[in-house]
C-alpha atoms as one frame of an Amber mdcrd trajectory, in Angstrom:
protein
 115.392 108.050 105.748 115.731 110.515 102.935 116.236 114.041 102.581 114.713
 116.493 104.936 114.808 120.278 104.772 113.857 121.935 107.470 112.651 125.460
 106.758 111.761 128.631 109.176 110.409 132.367 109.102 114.003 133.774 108.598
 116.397 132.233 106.212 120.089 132.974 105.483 122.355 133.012 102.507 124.054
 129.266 103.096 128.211 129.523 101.680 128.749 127.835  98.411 130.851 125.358
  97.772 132.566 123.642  94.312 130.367 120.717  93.749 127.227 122.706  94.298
 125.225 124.000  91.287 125.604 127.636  89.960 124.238 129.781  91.686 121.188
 130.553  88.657 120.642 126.943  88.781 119.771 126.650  92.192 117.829 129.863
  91.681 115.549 128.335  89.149 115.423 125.085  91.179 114.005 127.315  94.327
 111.582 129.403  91.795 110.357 125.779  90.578 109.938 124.449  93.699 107.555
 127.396  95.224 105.682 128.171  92.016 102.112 127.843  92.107  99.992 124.911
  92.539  96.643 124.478  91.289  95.287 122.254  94.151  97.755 124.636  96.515
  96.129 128.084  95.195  92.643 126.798  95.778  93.626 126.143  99.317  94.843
 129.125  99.993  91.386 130.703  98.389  89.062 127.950 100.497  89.514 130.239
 104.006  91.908 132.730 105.391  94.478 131.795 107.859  92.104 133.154 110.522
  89.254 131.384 109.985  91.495 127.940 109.774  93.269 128.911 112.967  90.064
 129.296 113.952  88.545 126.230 112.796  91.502 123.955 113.992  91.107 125.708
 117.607  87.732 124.551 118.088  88.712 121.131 116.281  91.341 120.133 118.929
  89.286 121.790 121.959  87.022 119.042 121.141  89.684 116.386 121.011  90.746
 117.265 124.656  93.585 119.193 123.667  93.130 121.101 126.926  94.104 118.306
 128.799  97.382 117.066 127.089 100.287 118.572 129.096 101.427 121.578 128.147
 105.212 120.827 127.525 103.924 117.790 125.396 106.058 117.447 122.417 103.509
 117.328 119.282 104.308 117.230 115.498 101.404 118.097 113.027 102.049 115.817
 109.963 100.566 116.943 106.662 100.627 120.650 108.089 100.079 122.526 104.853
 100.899 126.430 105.790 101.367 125.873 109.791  97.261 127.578 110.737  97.356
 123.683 112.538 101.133 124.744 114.280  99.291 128.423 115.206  96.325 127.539
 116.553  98.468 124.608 119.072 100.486 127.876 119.775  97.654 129.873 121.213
  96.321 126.794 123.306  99.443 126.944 125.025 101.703 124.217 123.877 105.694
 125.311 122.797 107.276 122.005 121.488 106.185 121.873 118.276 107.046 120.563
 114.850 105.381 120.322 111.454 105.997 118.217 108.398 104.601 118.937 104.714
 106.036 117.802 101.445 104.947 121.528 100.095 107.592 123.594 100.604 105.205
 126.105  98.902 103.090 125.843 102.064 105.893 125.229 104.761 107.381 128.720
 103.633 104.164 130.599 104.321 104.420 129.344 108.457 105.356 132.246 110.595
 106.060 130.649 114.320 108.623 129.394 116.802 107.459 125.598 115.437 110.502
 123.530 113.350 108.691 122.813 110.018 110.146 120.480 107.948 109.522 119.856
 104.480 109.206 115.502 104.550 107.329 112.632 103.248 104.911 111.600 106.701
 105.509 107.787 105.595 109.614 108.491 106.591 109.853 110.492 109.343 112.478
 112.283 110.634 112.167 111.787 114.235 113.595 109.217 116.642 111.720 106.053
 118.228 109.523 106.923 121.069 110.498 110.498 120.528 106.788 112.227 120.548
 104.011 112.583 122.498 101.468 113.800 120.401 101.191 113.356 116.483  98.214
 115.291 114.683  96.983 115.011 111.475  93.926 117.225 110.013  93.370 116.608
 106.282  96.068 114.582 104.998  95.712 111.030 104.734  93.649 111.322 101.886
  95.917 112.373  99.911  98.448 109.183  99.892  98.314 108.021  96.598  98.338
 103.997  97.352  96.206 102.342  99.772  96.306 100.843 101.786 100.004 100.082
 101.799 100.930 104.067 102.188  98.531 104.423 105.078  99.953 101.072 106.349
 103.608 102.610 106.285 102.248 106.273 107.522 100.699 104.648 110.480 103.603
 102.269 111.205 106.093 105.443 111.096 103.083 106.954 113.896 103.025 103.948
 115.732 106.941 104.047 115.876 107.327 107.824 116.720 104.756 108.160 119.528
 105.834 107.418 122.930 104.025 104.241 124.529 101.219 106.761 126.381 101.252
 109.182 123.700  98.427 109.690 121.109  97.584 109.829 117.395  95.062 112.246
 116.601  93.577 112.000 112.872  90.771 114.152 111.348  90.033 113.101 107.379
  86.951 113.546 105.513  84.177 110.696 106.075  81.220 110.157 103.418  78.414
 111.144 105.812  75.190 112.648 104.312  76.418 116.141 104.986  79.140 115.697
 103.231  77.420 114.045 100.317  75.144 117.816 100.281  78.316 119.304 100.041
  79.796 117.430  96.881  76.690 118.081  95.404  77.011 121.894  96.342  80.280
 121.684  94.342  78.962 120.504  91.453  75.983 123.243  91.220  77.517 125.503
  88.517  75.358 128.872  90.189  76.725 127.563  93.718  80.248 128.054  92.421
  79.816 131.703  90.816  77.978 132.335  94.152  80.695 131.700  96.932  83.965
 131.419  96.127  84.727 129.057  98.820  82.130 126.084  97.196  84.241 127.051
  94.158  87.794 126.273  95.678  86.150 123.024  97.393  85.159 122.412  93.360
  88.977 122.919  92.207  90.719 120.850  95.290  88.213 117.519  94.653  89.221
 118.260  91.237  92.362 118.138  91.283  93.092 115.695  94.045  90.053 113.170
  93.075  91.464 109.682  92.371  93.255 109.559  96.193  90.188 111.839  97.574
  87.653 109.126  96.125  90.228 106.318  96.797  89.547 107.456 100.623  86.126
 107.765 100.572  85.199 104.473  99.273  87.260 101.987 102.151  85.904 103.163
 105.370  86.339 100.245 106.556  89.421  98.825 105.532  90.681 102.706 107.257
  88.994 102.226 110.474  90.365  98.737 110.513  93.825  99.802 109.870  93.642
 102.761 112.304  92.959 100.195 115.280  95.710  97.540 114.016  98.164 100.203
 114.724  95.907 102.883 117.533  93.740 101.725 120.339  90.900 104.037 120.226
  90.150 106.995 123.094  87.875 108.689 120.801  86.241 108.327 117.504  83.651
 110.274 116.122  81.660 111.169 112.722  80.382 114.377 112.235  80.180 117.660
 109.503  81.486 114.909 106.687  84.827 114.316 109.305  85.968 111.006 110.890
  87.250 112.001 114.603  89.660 109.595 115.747  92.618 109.426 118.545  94.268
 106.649 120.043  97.085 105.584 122.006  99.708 103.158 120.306  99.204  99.594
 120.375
């Protein structure tokens, strides 16, 4: 399964023992591991934590969130900084997880949700174990398709409890989001809002698995129902809308 580490708001001093490294070592290993990122810092510039609480509110209101049952267990996979975990929160649900292979951006989450820094195509959780898995902005980022979505949905499929759901939201090439890439690339739209500029700096640095996306739509949406039967799907603002139930 690999190695997980699960990380909270509070953290204490763990003892020492003789095979570990020094303690300097692990020091600089830590320092290493939550140094900046360039696709990372242009996140955190694209919108504050409000306005992606916010955002992600809205997002699952329209994805019937209000009528899953509130003591629903639900993971958010690919979870970033936890605004996904916060804005759950406030909708009323308590049994929540997240999982991130940043542990730059799992530190950042301040909540009652277990965050766990883990690769989403080996997760950590038992058969049949979950009710809800979410995932806003993620998939895009595998880097091999389509045998990592393949093994990301399998690990869904396997995780979710027979009536529980998958909810996915990834970008989708629709004509507004085509305006936007072109918005990106205007050099005066850049030095004009800082957000087009982020936007700029994430495609930039994430562009061989963001255009790897983008170009199979099909062979996603045809992978998505191999694994999902589909309650909703939906294409709108340059997003694909999807949930389903496991097959």
């Amino acid at each position: 399964m690999g190695t997980f580490l699960v990380l909270s708001s509070t953290a204490s001093k763990m003892p020492t023992s003789p095979t570990e490294p020094p303690e300097n070592e692990v020091k600089l290993q830590t320092q290493n591991a939550l140094s900046p990122d360039p696709w990372e810092a242009a996140y955190l510039r694209f919108e504050s934590p409000d306005q992606e609480i916010q955002k992600f509110t809205k997002r699952l209101t329209r994805l019937d969130a209000s009528q899953w049952p509130r003591d629903a267990e639900i993971v958010e996979l690919f979870c970033g900084r936890g605004n996904g975990l916060i804005a759950l929160e406030r909708l009323g649900f308590t049994r929540l997880a997240g999982v991130d292979l940043s542990p730059r951006l799992v530190a950042r989450y301040r909540g009652p949700a277990k965050c766990i820094v883990g690769d989403c195509r080996r997760l950590p959780f038992a058969d049949r174990s979950k009710d809800v898995l979410v995932i806003q902005g993620g998939l895009h980022h595998l880097p091999a398709l389509p045998d990592d979505l393949d093994q990301t949905f399998s690990e869904m499929h396997r995780v979710l409890r027979k009536d529980g759901r998958a909810v996915i939201v990834e970008p989708w090439l629709t004509p507004f989001l085509k305006f936007v890439h072109a918005l990106s690339e205007n050099s005066v739209a850049r030095r004009i809002s800082n957000r087009i500029d982020a936007l700029a700096v994430m495609i930039q640095f994430e562009r061989r698995t963001y255009e790897q996306w983008l170009r199979q739509p099909e062979l996603i949406r045809k992978m998505a129902r191999a694994h999902f039967v589909p309650v909703h799907e939906s294409f709108a603002w340059g997003k694909w809308n999807f949930a389903g139930t496991p097959k």
